[in-house]
Protein backbone atom coordinates (compact mmCIF):
# COMPACT_ATOMS: atom_id res chain seq x y z
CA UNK A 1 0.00 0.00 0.00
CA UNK A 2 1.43 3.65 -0.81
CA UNK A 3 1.77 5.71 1.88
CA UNK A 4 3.39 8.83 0.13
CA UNK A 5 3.15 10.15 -3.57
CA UNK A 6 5.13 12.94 -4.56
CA UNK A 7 4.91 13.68 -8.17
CA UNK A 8 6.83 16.03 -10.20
CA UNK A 9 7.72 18.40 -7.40
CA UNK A 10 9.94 21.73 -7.72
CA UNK A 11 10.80 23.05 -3.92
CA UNK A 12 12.33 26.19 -2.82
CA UNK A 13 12.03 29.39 -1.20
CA UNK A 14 11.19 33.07 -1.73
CA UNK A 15 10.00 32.29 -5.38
CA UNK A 16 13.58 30.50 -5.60
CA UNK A 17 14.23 26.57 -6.53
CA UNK A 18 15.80 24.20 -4.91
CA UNK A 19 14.73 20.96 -6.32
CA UNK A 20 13.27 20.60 -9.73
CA UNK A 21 10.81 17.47 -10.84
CA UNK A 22 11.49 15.42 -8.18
CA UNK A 23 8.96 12.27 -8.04
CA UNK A 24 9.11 9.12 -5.74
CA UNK A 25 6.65 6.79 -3.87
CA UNK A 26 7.13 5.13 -0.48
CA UNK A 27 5.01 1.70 0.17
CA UNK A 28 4.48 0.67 3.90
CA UNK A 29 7.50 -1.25 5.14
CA UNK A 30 9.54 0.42 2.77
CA UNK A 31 13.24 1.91 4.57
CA UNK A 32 13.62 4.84 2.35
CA UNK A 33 16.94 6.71 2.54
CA UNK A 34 17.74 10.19 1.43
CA UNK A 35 20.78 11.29 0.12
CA UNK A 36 22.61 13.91 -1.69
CA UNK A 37 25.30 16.74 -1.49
CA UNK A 38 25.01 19.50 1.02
CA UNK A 39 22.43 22.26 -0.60
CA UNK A 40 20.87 19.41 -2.65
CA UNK A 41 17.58 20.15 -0.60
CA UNK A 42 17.16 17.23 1.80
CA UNK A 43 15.90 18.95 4.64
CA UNK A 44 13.56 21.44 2.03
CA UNK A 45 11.94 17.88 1.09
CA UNK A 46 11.68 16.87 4.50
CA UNK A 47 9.68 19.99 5.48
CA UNK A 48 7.73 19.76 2.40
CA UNK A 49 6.65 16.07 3.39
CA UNK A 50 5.92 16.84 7.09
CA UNK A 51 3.77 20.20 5.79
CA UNK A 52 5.67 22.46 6.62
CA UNK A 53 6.85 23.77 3.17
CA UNK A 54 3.77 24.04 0.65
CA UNK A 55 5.59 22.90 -3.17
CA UNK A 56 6.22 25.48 -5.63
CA UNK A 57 4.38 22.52 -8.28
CA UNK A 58 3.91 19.13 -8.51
CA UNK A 59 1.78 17.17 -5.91
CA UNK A 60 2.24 15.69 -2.52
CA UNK A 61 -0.40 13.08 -1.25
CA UNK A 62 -0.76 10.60 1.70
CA UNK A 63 -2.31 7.21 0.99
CA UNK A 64 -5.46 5.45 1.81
CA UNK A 65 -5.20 5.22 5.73
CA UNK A 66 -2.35 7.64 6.08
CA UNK A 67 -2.85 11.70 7.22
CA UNK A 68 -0.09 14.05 7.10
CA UNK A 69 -0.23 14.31 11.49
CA UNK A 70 0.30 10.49 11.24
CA UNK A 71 4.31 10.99 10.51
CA UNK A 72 6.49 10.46 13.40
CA UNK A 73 9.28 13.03 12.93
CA UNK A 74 12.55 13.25 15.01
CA UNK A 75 14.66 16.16 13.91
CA UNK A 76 18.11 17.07 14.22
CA UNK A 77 19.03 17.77 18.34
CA UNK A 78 20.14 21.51 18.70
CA UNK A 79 22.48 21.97 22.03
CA UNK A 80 19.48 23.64 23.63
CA UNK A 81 17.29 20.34 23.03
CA UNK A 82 19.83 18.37 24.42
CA UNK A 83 19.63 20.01 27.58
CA UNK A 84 15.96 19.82 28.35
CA UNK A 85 15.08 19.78 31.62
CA UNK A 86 12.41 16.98 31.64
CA UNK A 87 12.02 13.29 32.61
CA UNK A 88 12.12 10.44 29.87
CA UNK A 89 8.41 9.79 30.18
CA UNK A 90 7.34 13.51 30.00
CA UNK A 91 8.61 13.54 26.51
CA UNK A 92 7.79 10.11 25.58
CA UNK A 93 4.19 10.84 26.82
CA UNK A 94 4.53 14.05 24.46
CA UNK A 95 4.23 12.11 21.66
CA UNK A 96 1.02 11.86 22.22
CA UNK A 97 0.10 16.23 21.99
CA UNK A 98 -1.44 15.66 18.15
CA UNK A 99 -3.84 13.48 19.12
CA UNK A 100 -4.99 14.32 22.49
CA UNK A 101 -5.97 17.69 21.47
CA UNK A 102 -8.51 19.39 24.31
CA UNK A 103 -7.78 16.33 26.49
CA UNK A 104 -6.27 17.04 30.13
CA UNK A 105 -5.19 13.76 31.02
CA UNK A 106 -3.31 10.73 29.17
CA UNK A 107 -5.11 8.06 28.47
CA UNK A 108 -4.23 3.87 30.20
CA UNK A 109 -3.91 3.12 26.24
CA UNK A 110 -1.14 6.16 25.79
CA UNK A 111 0.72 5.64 29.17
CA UNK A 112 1.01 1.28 27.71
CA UNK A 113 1.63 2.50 24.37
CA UNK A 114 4.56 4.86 26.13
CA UNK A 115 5.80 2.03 28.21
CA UNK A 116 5.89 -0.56 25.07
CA UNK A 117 7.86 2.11 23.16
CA UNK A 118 10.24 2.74 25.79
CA UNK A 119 10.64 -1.55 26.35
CA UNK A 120 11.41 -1.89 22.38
CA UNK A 121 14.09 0.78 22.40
CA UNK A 122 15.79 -0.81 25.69
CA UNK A 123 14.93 2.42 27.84
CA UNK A 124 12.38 0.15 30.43
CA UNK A 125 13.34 1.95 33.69
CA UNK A 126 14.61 5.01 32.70
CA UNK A 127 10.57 6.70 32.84
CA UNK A 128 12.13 9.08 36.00
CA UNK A 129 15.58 9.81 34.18
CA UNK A 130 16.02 13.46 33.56
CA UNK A 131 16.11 13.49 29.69
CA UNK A 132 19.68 15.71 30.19
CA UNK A 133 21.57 13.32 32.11
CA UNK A 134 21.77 10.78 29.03
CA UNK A 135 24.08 10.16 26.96
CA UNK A 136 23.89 10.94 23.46
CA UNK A 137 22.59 7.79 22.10
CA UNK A 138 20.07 7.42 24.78
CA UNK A 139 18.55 10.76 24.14
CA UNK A 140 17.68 9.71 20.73
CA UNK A 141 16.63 6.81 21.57
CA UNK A 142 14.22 8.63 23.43
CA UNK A 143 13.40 10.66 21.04
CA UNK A 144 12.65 7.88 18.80
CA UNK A 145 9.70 6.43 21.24
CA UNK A 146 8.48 9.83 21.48
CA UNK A 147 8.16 9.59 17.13
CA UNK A 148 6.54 5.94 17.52
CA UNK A 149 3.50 7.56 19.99
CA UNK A 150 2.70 9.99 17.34
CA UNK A 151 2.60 7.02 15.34
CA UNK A 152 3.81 3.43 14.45
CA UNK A 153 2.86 3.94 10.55
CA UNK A 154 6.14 5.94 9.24
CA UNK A 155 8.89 7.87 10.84
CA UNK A 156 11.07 10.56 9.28
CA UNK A 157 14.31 10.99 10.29
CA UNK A 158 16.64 13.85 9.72
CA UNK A 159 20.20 12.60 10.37
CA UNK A 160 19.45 10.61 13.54
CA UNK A 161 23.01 9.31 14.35
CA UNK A 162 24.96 13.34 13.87
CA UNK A 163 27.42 13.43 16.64
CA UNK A 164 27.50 9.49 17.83
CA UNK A 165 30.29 7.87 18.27
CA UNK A 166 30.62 4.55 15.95
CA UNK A 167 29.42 2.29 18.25
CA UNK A 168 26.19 3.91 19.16
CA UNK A 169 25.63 5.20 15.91
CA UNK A 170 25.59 1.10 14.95
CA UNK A 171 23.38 0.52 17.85
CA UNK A 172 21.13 3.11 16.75
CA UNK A 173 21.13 2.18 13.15
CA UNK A 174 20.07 -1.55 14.13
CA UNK A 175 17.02 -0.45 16.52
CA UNK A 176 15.81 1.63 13.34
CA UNK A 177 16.31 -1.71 11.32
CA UNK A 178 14.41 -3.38 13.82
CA UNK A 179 11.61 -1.09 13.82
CA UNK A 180 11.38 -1.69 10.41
CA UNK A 181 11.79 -5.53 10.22
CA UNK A 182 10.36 -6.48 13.20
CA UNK A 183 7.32 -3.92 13.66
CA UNK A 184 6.95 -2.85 10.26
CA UNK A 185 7.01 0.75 11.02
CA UNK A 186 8.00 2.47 7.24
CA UNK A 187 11.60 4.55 7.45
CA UNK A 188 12.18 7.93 5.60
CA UNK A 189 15.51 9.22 6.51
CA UNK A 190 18.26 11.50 5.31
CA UNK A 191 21.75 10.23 5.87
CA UNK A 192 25.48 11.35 4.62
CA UNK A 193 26.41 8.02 4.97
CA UNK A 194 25.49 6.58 2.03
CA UNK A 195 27.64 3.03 2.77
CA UNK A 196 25.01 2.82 5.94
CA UNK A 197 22.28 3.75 3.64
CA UNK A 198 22.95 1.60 0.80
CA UNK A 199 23.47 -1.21 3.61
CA UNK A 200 20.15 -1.36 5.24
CA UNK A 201 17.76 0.99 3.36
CA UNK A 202 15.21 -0.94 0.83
CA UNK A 203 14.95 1.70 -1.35
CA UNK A 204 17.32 5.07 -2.25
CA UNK A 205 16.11 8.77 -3.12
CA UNK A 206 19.60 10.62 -4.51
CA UNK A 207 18.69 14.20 -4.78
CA UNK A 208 21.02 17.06 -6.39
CA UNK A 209 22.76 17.32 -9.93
CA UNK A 210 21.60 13.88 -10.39
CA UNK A 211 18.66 12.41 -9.41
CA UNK A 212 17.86 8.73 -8.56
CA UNK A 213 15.02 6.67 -7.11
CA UNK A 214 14.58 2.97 -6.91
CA UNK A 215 15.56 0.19 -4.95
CA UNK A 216 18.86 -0.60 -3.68
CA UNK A 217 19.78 -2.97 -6.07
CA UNK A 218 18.96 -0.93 -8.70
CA UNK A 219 20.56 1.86 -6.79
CA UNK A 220 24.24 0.18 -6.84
CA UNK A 221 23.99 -0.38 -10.53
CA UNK A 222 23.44 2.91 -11.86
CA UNK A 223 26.44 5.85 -12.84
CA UNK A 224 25.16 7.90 -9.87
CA UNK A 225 26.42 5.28 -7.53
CA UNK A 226 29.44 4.67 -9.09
CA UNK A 227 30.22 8.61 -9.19
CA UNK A 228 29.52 8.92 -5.26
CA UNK A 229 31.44 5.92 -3.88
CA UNK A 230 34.71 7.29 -5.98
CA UNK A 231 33.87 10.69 -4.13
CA UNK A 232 34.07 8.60 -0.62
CA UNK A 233 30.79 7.39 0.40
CA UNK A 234 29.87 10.44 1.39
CA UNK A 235 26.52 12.23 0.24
């Protein structure tokens, strides 16, 4: 089943373009990964597909099933975010804010939903942890059961593994597998490192002087492959 269809799109801003006729599909269970030079207009498409960014043409549409405040998104961390002041299960439970709307109170299905999130990502116990006492990896692996309350259809993530160390960054790269595999939750991500991306997404979007779309497979056979691994593995 299609979950996202963006057809012929041109993005940019102030009557400026960033990316011209840019079309792709993403299927549920599909691990889509985003990649492209610096300026190629990642994070533009990103905002477009979470809203944010209306296109300057072409179309943007959520499948049968899908609405647009059924993406789980988890952003970049800025310093200032990585010094919140809260506990693990106030921002898990914040996951939550699109859907409770008027609401005062959390519902028992929310708080087990919250707990089941926090048990998959191996963060059972930490509910009282100030979120600014973790480490790094932790944080976003908080981060990431706040993104599965909002939902468990598709999550979009913007560079989740910036400023990890190798080993977490492989940790954090096989719990996003797993959510995949395992759970079935669809994966939209941007990533510089396209030998990651090439190594566990299903399908590749290469944005920028050349443009690409398809599956992995088909990803590794074509020029704009070639031309990016001789450039380092780096997009």
């Amino acid at each position: 089943m299609l979950q996202l269809i963006c057809h012929n799109l041109t993005l940019g801003y102030d009557g400026q373009s960033v990316v011209r006729g840019l079309s792709f599909t993403v299927s549920e269970g599909d691990y889509l990964c985003i990649v492209g030079e610096n300026g190629s207009g990642k994070s533009t498409l990103m905002k477009a597909v979470l809203g944010l960014l209306p296109p300057m043409e072409g179309t943007i549409a959520y499948g049968e099933g899908l609405s647009r405040g059924q993406i789980g998104y988890l952003p970049q961390q800025t310093l200032v975010q990585k010094d919140f002041p809260a506990s693990v299960w106030e921002i898990v439970l914040s996951g939550f804010e699109g859907r409770r709307k008027f609401r005062p109170f959390h519902t028992a299905e929310e708080k087990a939903a919250a707990r089941k999130n926090l048990e998959r990502l191996g963060l059972a116990g930490f509910e009282k942890r100030c979120y600014r006492d973790l480490s790094g990896g932790q944080q976003q692996r908080v981060l990431l059961a706040r993104a599965l309350c909002a939902t468990e259809k598709i999550l979009v993530l913007d560079e989740p593994v910036t400023g990890l160390d190798p080993v977490v960054t492989a940790e954090l790269y096989e719990l996003i597998s797993d959510l995949n595999q395992k759970y079935g939750v669809t994966i939209v991500m941007i990533s510089h490192d396209l030998e990651a991306a090439v190594g566990r997404a299903s399908h590749i979007l290469h944005i920028g002087e050349d443009i690409f779309f398809g599956s992995r497979q088909a990803f590794l056979q074509s020029p704009c492959s070639r031309r990016l691994f001789r450039e380092g593995g780096r997009a």
